[in-house]
Coordinates of N, CA, C and O in Angstrom, one line a residue:
A1 N 124.6 128.3 64.3 CA 125.3 129.7 64.1 C 126.8 129.5 63.8 O 127.3 130.2 63.0
T2 N 127.4 128.5 64.5 CA 128.8 128.3 64.3 C 129.1 127.9 62.9 O 130.1 128.3 62.3
R3 N 128.2 127.0 62.4 CA 128.4 126.5 61.0 C 128.3 127.7 60.0 O 129.0 127.8 59.1
R4 N 127.3 128.6 60.2 CA 127.1 129.7 59.3 C 128.3 130.6 59.3 O 128.8 131.1 58.3
L5 N 128.9 130.8 60.5 CA 130.1 131.6 60.6 C 131.3 131.0 59.9 O 132.1 131.6 59.3
S6 N 131.4 129.7 60.0 CA 132.4 128.9 59.3 C 132.3 129.1 57.8 O 133.3 129.2 57.1
V7 N 131.1 129.0 57.3 CA 130.9 129.1 55.9 C 131.2 130.5 55.4 O 131.8 130.8 54.4
W8 N 130.8 131.5 56.2 CA 131.1 132.9 55.9 C 132.6 133.1 55.8 O 133.1 133.7 54.9
R9 N 133.4 132.6 56.8 CA 134.8 132.7 56.8 C 135.4 132.0 55.6 O 136.3 132.5 54.9
S10 N 134.9 130.8 55.3 CA 135.4 130.1 54.1 C 135.1 130.9 52.8 O 135.9 130.8 51.9
N11 N 134.0 131.6 52.7 CA 133.7 132.4 51.5 C 134.7 133.5 51.4 O 135.0 133.9 50.2
F12 N 135.2 134.0 52.5 CA 136.3 135.0 52.3 C 137.5 134.4 51.7 O 138.1 135.0 50.8
G13 N 137.8 133.2 52.1 CA 139.0 132.5 51.5 C 138.8 132.3 50.0 O 139.7 132.5 49.2
S14 N 137.6 131.8 49.6 CA 137.3 131.5 48.2 C 137.3 132.7 47.3 O 137.9 132.8 46.2
T15 N 136.7 133.8 47.8 CA 136.6 135.0 47.1 C 138.0 135.6 46.9 O 138.4 136.1 45.9
T16 N 138.9 135.5 48.0 CA 140.2 136.0 47.9 C 141.0 135.2 46.9 O 141.8 135.8 46.1
L17 N 140.8 133.9 46.8 CA 141.5 133.1 45.8 C 141.2 133.6 44.4 O 142.1 133.7 43.6
T18 N 140.0 133.9 44.2 CA 139.5 134.4 42.9 C 140.2 135.8 42.5 O 140.7 136.0 41.4
I19 N 140.1 136.7 43.5 CA 140.7 138.0 43.3 C 142.2 137.9 43.0 O 142.7 138.5 42.0
M20 N 142.9 137.2 43.8 CA 144.4 137.1 43.6 C 144.7 136.3 42.3 O 145.7 136.6 41.6
A21 N 144.0 135.2 42.0 CA 144.3 134.5 40.8 C 144.2 135.3 39.6 O 145.0 135.3 38.6
H22 N 143.1 136.1 39.5 CA 142.9 137.1 38.4 C 144.0 138.1 38.3 O 144.5 138.4 37.2
F23 N 144.4 138.6 39.4 CA 145.5 139.6 39.5 C 146.8 139.0 39.0 O 147.5 139.5 38.2
L24 N 147.2 137.8 39.5 CA 148.4 137.1 39.2 C 148.4 136.6 37.7 O 149.5 136.5 37.1
A25 N 147.3 136.4 37.2 CA 147.2 135.9 35.8 C 147.3 137.0 34.8 O 147.6 136.8 33.6
S26 N 147.0 138.2 35.2 CA 146.9 139.4 34.3 C 148.3 139.7 33.9 O 149.3 139.8 34.7
G27 N 148.5 140.0 32.6 CA 149.8 140.3 32.1 C 150.0 141.8 32.2 O 149.2 142.6 32.5
T28 N 151.3 142.2 31.9 CA 151.6 143.6 31.9 C 151.3 144.1 30.4 O 150.7 143.4 29.7
D29 N 151.9 145.2 30.1 CA 151.7 145.7 28.7 C 152.2 144.7 27.7 O 151.8 144.7 26.5
N30 N 153.2 143.9 28.1 CA 153.8 142.9 27.1 C 152.9 141.7 27.0 O 153.3 140.8 26.3
A31 N 151.8 141.6 27.7 CA 150.9 140.5 27.7 C 151.6 139.2 28.3 O 151.1 138.1 28.1
Q32 N 152.7 139.4 28.9 CA 153.4 138.3 29.6 C 152.9 138.2 31.1 O 153.0 139.2 31.8
P33 N 152.5 137.1 31.5 CA 152.1 137.0 32.9 C 153.3 137.2 33.8 O 154.4 136.7 33.5
P34 N 153.2 137.9 34.9 CA 154.3 138.1 35.8 C 154.8 136.8 36.5 O 154.0 135.9 36.6
D35 N 156.0 136.8 37.0 CA 156.5 135.7 37.8 C 155.7 135.7 39.1 O 155.8 136.7 39.9
V36 N 155.0 134.6 39.3 CA 154.1 134.6 40.5 C 154.8 134.7 41.8 O 154.4 135.5 42.7
Q37 N 155.9 133.9 42.0 CA 156.6 134.0 43.2 C 157.2 135.3 43.5 O 157.1 135.9 44.6
E38 N 157.8 135.9 42.5 CA 158.4 137.3 42.6 C 157.3 138.3 43.0 O 157.5 139.2 43.8
T39 N 156.1 138.2 42.3 CA 155.0 139.2 42.5 C 154.6 139.0 44.0 O 154.3 140.0 44.7
C40 N 154.4 137.7 44.4 CA 154.0 137.5 45.8 C 155.0 138.0 46.8 O 154.6 138.6 47.8
N41 N 156.2 137.9 46.5 CA 157.3 138.4 47.4 C 157.1 139.9 47.6 O 157.2 140.5 48.7
E42 N 156.9 140.6 46.4 CA 156.7 142.0 46.4 C 155.4 142.5 47.2 O 155.5 143.4 47.9
L43 N 154.4 141.7 47.0 CA 153.1 142.0 47.7 C 153.3 141.8 49.2 O 152.7 142.6 50.0
L44 N 154.0 140.8 49.6 CA 154.2 140.6 51.1 C 155.2 141.5 51.7 O 155.1 141.7 52.9
A45 N 156.1 142.0 51.0 CA 157.1 142.9 51.5 C 156.5 144.2 52.2 O 155.8 144.9 51.5
G46 N 156.6 144.3 53.4 CA 156.0 145.4 54.1 C 154.5 145.4 54.1 O 153.8 146.5 54.3
L47 N 153.9 144.3 53.8 CA 152.4 144.1 53.6 C 151.9 145.1 52.6 O 150.8 145.7 52.7
A48 N 152.6 145.2 51.5 CA 152.3 146.1 50.4 C 150.9 145.8 49.8 O 150.2 146.7 49.3
F49 N 150.4 144.6 49.9 CA 149.1 144.2 49.4 C 148.0 144.9 50.1 O 146.8 144.9 49.6
L50 N 148.3 145.6 51.2 CA 147.2 146.3 52.0 C 147.2 147.8 51.6 O 146.4 148.6 52.1
F51 N 148.2 148.3 50.8 CA 148.3 149.7 50.5 C 147.8 150.1 49.2 O 148.0 149.4 48.2
H52 N 147.2 151.3 49.1 CA 146.8 151.9 47.8 C 148.0 152.0 46.9 O 149.1 152.4 47.3
D53 N 147.9 151.5 45.7 CA 149.0 151.5 44.7 C 150.2 150.7 45.2 O 151.3 151.0 44.7
L54 N 150.0 149.9 46.2 CA 151.1 149.0 46.8 C 152.3 149.9 47.3 O 153.4 149.4 47.4
D55 N 152.0 151.1 47.7 CA 153.0 152.1 48.1 C 153.1 152.1 49.6 O 152.2 152.8 50.3
T56 N 154.0 151.4 50.2 CA 154.1 151.3 51.7 C 154.8 152.5 52.3 O 154.9 152.6 53.5
S57 N 155.3 153.5 51.5 CA 156.0 154.6 52.0 C 155.0 155.6 52.6 O 155.4 156.5 53.4
K58 N 153.7 155.5 52.3 CA 152.7 156.5 52.8 C 151.8 155.7 53.7 O 150.9 155.0 53.2
S59 N 151.9 155.9 55.0 CA 151.0 155.2 56.0 C 149.6 155.5 55.8 O 148.7 154.7 56.1
E60 N 149.2 156.7 55.2 CA 147.8 157.0 55.0 C 147.2 156.2 53.9 O 146.0 156.2 53.7
N61 N 148.0 155.4 53.2 CA 147.5 154.5 52.1 C 147.2 153.1 52.6 O 146.7 152.3 51.9
A62 N 147.5 152.9 53.9 CA 147.2 151.6 54.5 C 145.7 151.2 54.5 O 144.9 152.1 54.6
Y63 N 145.4 150.0 54.2 CA 144.1 149.5 54.2 C 143.2 150.1 53.1 O 142.0 150.2 53.2
Q64 N 143.9 150.5 52.0 CA 143.2 151.1 50.9 C 143.5 150.4 49.5 O 143.3 151.0 48.5
S65 N 144.1 149.2 49.6 CA 144.4 148.5 48.4 C 143.2 148.0 47.6 O 142.1 147.8 48.2
Q66 N 143.3 147.9 46.3 CA 142.2 147.4 45.5 C 141.8 146.0 45.9 O 140.6 145.7 45.9
F67 N 142.7 145.2 46.4 CA 142.4 143.8 46.8 C 141.5 143.9 48.0 O 140.4 143.2 48.1
L68 N 141.9 144.7 49.0 CA 141.1 144.8 50.2 C 139.7 145.4 50.0 O 138.7 144.9 50.5
L69 N 139.7 146.5 49.2 CA 138.4 147.2 49.0 C 137.5 146.3 48.2 O 136.3 146.2 48.5
Q70 N 138.0 145.5 47.2 CA 137.1 144.6 46.4 C 136.6 143.5 47.3 O 135.4 143.2 47.2
L71 N 137.4 143.0 48.2 CA 137.0 141.9 49.1 C 135.9 142.4 50.1 O 134.9 141.8 50.3
L72 N 136.2 143.6 50.6 CA 135.2 144.2 51.6 C 133.9 144.4 50.9 O 132.8 144.2 51.4
A73 N 133.9 144.9 49.7 CA 132.7 145.2 48.9 C 131.9 144.0 48.7 O 130.7 144.0 48.9
H74 N 132.5 142.9 48.2 CA 131.8 141.7 47.9 C 131.4 140.9 49.1 O 130.3 140.3 49.1
M75 N 132.2 140.8 50.2 CA 131.9 139.9 51.3 C 131.3 140.6 52.5 O 130.8 139.9 53.3
H76 N 131.3 141.9 52.6 CA 130.7 142.6 53.7 C 129.7 143.6 53.3 O 128.6 143.6 53.8
L77 N 130.1 144.6 52.5 CA 129.2 145.7 52.2 C 127.9 145.2 51.5 O 126.8 145.6 51.8
R78 N 128.1 144.4 50.4 CA 126.9 144.0 49.7 C 125.9 143.2 50.5 O 124.7 143.5 50.5
P79 N 126.4 142.3 51.4 CA 125.4 141.6 52.2 C 124.7 142.5 53.3 O 123.6 142.2 53.7
C80 N 125.4 143.6 53.6 CA 124.8 144.5 54.6 C 123.8 145.5 54.1 O 123.0 146.0 54.8
I81 N 123.8 145.7 52.8 CA 122.8 146.6 52.1 C 121.4 146.0 52.4 O 121.2 144.9 52.1
G82 N 120.6 146.8 52.9 CA 119.2 146.4 53.1 C 119.0 145.5 54.3 O 117.9 145.0 54.5
C83 N 120.1 145.3 55.1 CA 120.0 144.5 56.3 C 119.0 145.1 57.3 O 119.0 146.3 57.5
L84 N 118.1 144.2 57.8 CA 117.2 144.7 58.8 C 117.8 145.2 60.1 O 118.8 144.6 60.5
D85 N 117.2 146.2 60.7 CA 117.7 146.6 62.0 C 117.0 145.8 63.1 O 115.8 145.7 63.1
V86 N 117.8 145.1 63.9 CA 117.2 144.3 65.0 C 117.7 144.9 66.3 O 118.9 144.7 66.7
P87 N 116.9 145.7 66.9 CA 117.3 146.4 68.1 C 117.9 145.5 69.2 O 118.9 145.9 69.8
R88 N 117.4 144.4 69.4 CA 118.0 143.5 70.5 C 119.4 143.1 70.2 O 120.2 142.8 71.1
L89 N 119.7 143.0 68.9 CA 121.1 142.6 68.5 C 122.0 143.8 68.2 O 123.2 143.7 68.0
D90 N 121.4 145.0 68.3 CA 122.1 146.3 68.1 C 122.8 146.2 66.7 O 124.0 146.5 66.6
T91 N 122.1 145.9 65.7 CA 122.7 145.7 64.4 C 123.2 147.0 63.8 O 124.2 146.9 63.0
D92 N 122.7 148.1 64.2 CA 123.3 149.4 63.7 C 124.7 149.5 64.2 O 125.6 149.9 63.5
A93 N 124.9 149.2 65.5 CA 126.3 149.3 66.0 C 127.2 148.3 65.3 O 128.4 148.5 65.1
L94 N 126.7 147.1 65.1 CA 127.4 146.0 64.4 C 127.9 146.5 63.0 O 129.0 146.3 62.6
K95 N 126.9 147.2 62.3 CA 127.3 147.7 60.9 C 128.4 148.7 61.0 O 129.2 148.8 60.2
E96 N 128.3 149.5 62.1 CA 129.3 150.6 62.2 C 130.6 150.2 62.7 O 131.7 150.5 62.2
H97 N 130.6 149.3 63.7 CA 131.9 148.9 64.4 C 132.3 147.5 64.0 O 133.5 147.2 64.2
G98 N 131.5 146.7 63.5 CA 131.8 145.3 63.2 C 132.7 145.2 62.0 O 133.3 144.2 61.8
V99 N 132.9 146.3 61.3 CA 133.7 146.3 60.1 C 135.2 146.1 60.5 O 136.0 145.6 59.7
K100 N 135.6 146.4 61.7 CA 137.0 146.2 62.1 C 137.3 144.7 62.0 O 138.4 144.3 61.5
G101 N 136.4 143.8 62.5 CA 136.7 142.4 62.4 C 136.7 141.9 60.9 O 137.5 141.1 60.6
T102 N 135.8 142.5 60.1 CA 135.8 142.2 58.7 C 137.1 142.6 58.0 O 137.6 141.8 57.2
I103 N 137.6 143.7 58.4 CA 138.9 144.2 57.8 C 140.0 143.2 58.2 O 140.8 142.8 57.4
S104 N 140.0 142.8 59.5 CA 141.0 141.9 59.9 C 140.9 140.6 59.2 O 141.9 140.0 58.8
L105 N 139.7 140.1 59.0 CA 139.5 138.8 58.3 C 139.9 138.9 56.9 O 140.6 138.0 56.3
S106 N 139.6 140.0 56.3 CA 140.0 140.3 54.9 C 141.5 140.3 54.7 O 142.1 139.7 53.8
C107 N 142.2 141.0 55.6 CA 143.7 141.1 55.6 C 144.3 139.7 55.7 O 145.2 139.4 55.0
A108 N 143.8 138.9 56.7 CA 144.4 137.6 56.9 C 144.1 136.7 55.6 O 144.9 135.9 55.2
A109 N 142.9 136.8 55.1 CA 142.6 136.0 53.9 C 143.5 136.4 52.7 O 144.0 135.5 52.0
L110 N 143.8 137.7 52.5 CA 144.7 138.1 51.5 C 146.1 137.6 51.7 O 146.7 137.0 50.8
E111 N 146.6 137.7 52.9 CA 147.9 137.2 53.3 C 148.0 135.7 53.0 O 149.0 135.2 52.4
R112 N 147.0 135.0 53.5 CA 147.0 133.5 53.3 C 147.1 133.1 51.8 O 147.9 132.3 51.4
T113 N 146.3 133.8 51.0 CA 146.2 133.4 49.6 C 147.5 133.8 48.9 O 148.0 133.0 48.1
I114 N 148.1 134.9 49.2 CA 149.4 135.3 48.6 C 150.5 134.3 49.0 O 151.3 133.9 48.2
R115 N 150.5 133.9 50.3 CA 151.5 132.9 50.7 C 151.3 131.6 50.1 O 152.3 130.9 49.7
L116 N 150.0 131.1 49.8 CA 149.8 129.9 49.1 C 150.3 129.9 47.7 O 150.9 129.0 47.2
F117 N 150.1 131.0 47.0 CA 150.7 131.2 45.7 C 152.2 131.3 45.7 O 152.9 130.7 44.9
Q118 N 152.7 132.0 46.7 CA 154.2 132.2 46.8 C 154.9 130.8 47.0 O 155.9 130.6 46.4
R119 N 154.4 130.0 47.9 CA 155.0 128.7 48.2 C 154.7 127.6 47.1 O 155.3 126.6 47.2
G120 N 153.8 127.9 46.2 CA 153.5 126.9 45.2 C 152.4 126.0 45.6 O 152.2 125.0 44.9
D121 N 151.8 126.2 46.7 CA 150.6 125.4 47.1 C 149.4 125.6 46.2 O 148.6 124.7 46.1
L122 N 149.4 126.8 45.6 CA 148.3 127.1 44.6 C 149.0 127.5 43.3 O 150.1 128.1 43.4
H123 N 148.3 127.2 42.2 CA 148.8 127.6 40.9 C 147.7 128.4 40.2 O 146.6 128.0 40.2
V124 N 148.1 129.5 39.6 CA 147.1 130.3 38.9 C 146.3 129.5 37.9 O 145.1 129.7 37.9
D125 N 146.9 128.7 37.1 CA 146.2 127.9 36.1 C 145.1 127.0 36.7 O 144.1 126.8 36.1
D126 N 145.3 126.6 37.9 CA 144.3 125.7 38.6 C 143.1 126.5 39.1 O 142.1 125.9 39.4
Q127 N 143.3 127.8 39.2 CA 142.2 128.6 39.7 C 141.4 129.3 38.7 O 140.4 130.0 39.0
L128 N 141.8 129.2 37.4 CA 141.0 129.9 36.4 C 140.7 128.9 35.3 O 141.5 128.0 34.9
S129 N 139.5 129.0 34.7 CA 139.1 128.1 33.6 C 139.8 128.6 32.3 O 140.3 129.7 32.3
S130 N 139.6 127.8 31.2 CA 140.2 128.3 30.0 C 139.4 129.5 29.4 O 139.9 130.2 28.6
H131 N 138.3 129.8 30.0 CA 137.5 131.0 29.6 C 137.8 132.2 30.5 O 137.2 133.3 30.5
G132 N 138.8 132.1 31.5 CA 139.2 133.1 32.4 C 138.3 133.3 33.6 O 138.4 134.3 34.3
K133 N 137.4 132.4 33.8 CA 136.5 132.5 34.9 C 137.1 131.7 36.1 O 137.8 130.8 35.9
A134 N 136.7 132.1 37.3 CA 137.2 131.5 38.5 C 136.7 130.0 38.6 O 135.5 129.8 38.4
T135 N 137.6 129.2 39.0 CA 137.2 127.8 39.3 C 138.0 127.4 40.6 O 138.9 126.7 40.6
V136 N 137.5 128.1 41.7 CA 138.2 128.0 42.9 C 138.4 126.5 43.4 O 137.4 125.8 43.5
R137 N 139.6 126.1 43.5 CA 139.9 124.8 44.0 C 140.8 124.9 45.2 O 141.9 125.5 45.2
T138 N 140.3 124.3 46.3 CA 141.0 124.4 47.6 C 142.2 123.4 47.4 O 142.0 122.3 47.0
P139 N 143.4 123.9 47.7 CA 144.6 123.0 47.6 C 144.5 121.9 48.6 O 144.0 122.0 49.7
L140 N 145.1 120.7 48.1 CA 145.2 119.6 49.0 C 146.6 119.3 49.4 O 147.6 119.7 48.8
K141 N 146.7 118.7 50.6 CA 148.0 118.4 51.2 C 147.9 117.0 51.8 O 146.8 116.7 52.3
I142 N 149.0 116.2 51.8 CA 149.0 114.9 52.4 C 148.9 115.0 53.9 O 149.8 115.7 54.5
N143 N 148.0 114.4 54.5 CA 147.9 114.3 56.0 C 148.9 113.2 56.4 O 148.8 112.1 56.0
K144 N 149.9 113.6 57.2 CA 151.0 112.7 57.6 C 150.5 111.5 58.4 O 151.0 110.4 58.2
S145 N 149.5 111.6 59.2 CA 149.0 110.5 60.0 C 148.1 109.5 59.2 O 148.2 108.3 59.4
S146 N 147.3 110.0 58.3 CA 146.4 109.2 57.6 C 146.9 108.8 56.2 O 146.5 107.8 55.6
G147 N 147.8 109.6 55.7 CA 148.4 109.4 54.3 C 147.4 109.8 53.2 O 147.6 109.5 52.1
R148 N 146.3 110.4 53.6 CA 145.3 110.8 52.6 C 145.4 112.3 52.3 O 145.9 113.1 53.1
E149 N 145.0 112.7 51.1 CA 144.9 114.1 50.7 C 143.8 114.8 51.5 O 142.7 114.3 51.6
T150 N 144.1 116.0 52.0 CA 143.1 116.7 52.7 C 143.3 118.2 52.4 O 144.4 118.7 52.1
S151 N 142.2 119.0 52.6 CA 142.3 120.5 52.4 C 142.4 121.2 53.7 O 142.6 122.4 53.8
T152 N 142.3 120.4 54.8 CA 142.3 121.0 56.1 C 143.5 121.8 56.5 O 143.5 122.9 57.0
A153 N 144.7 121.3 56.1 CA 146.0 122.0 56.5 C 146.1 123.3 55.8 O 146.8 124.2 56.4
L154 N 145.5 123.5 54.6 CA 145.7 124.8 53.9 C 144.4 125.6 53.9 O 144.4 126.7 53.3
S155 N 143.3 125.2 54.6 CA 142.1 125.9 54.6 C 142.1 127.2 55.4 O 143.0 127.4 56.2
F156 N 141.2 128.1 55.0 CA 141.2 129.4 55.7 C 140.2 129.2 56.9 O 139.0 129.5 56.8
S157 N 140.8 128.7 58.0 CA 140.0 128.3 59.2 C 140.5 129.1 60.4 O 141.6 129.6 60.4
E158 N 139.7 129.1 61.4 CA 140.1 129.7 62.7 C 141.4 129.0 63.2 O 142.3 129.6 63.7
Q159 N 141.4 127.7 63.1 CA 142.6 126.9 63.6 C 143.8 127.3 62.9 O 144.9 127.5 63.5
N160 N 143.8 127.5 61.6 CA 145.0 127.8 60.8 C 145.3 129.3 60.8 O 146.5 129.7 60.7
W161 N 144.3 130.2 60.7 CA 144.6 131.6 60.5 C 144.0 132.5 61.6 O 144.0 133.7 61.5
G162 N 143.5 131.9 62.7 CA 142.9 132.8 63.8 C 143.9 133.7 64.4 O 143.6 134.9 64.5
A163 N 145.1 133.3 64.7 CA 146.1 134.1 65.4 C 146.5 135.3 64.4 O 146.6 136.4 64.9
C164 N 146.7 135.0 63.2 CA 147.0 136.0 62.2 C 145.9 137.0 62.1 O 146.2 138.2 62.0
T165 N 144.7 136.6 62.0 CA 143.5 137.5 61.9 C 143.5 138.4 63.1 O 143.3 139.6 62.9
H166 N 143.7 137.9 64.3 CA 143.7 138.7 65.5 C 144.8 139.8 65.5 O 144.7 140.9 66.1
Q167 N 145.9 139.5 64.8 CA 147.0 140.4 64.8 C 146.7 141.7 63.9 O 147.2 142.7 64.2
Y168 N 145.8 141.5 62.9 CA 145.4 142.6 62.1 C 144.5 143.5 62.9 O 144.3 144.6 62.8

């Protein structure tokens, strides 16, 4: 069960990479891709990435961003459709109230991905193929003790992002 939960959490990270890579690669009317670091700074300012139309001046717009809604639809709502009711597990209550944890996980996954792009740990070109399709690649970082490249330091795991997830 722990392994399946870990995979589920990892899938949030991968899906978020895809969503944000496509957003950051999209050009404006000039067909010029925006400056990634500047865009990420704007998204992180006041947690704008969580607001509808990225407008943080209206608190009623919180948790209504296209990023968050798309992630929730793909990673939570779609798998819940047609889910069996298991009375011993009280799955009806989980469907109704468990979404709070899913929202927290989604918010943390979005923040993590934006920060990875902002710091340059991720590059948009590495996340998209020449055909514009997602080719999610987990970033690697040198492990100081072993001297080997590893994805553990930047992975979307409980160890790295658990505290942030709980804050949402």
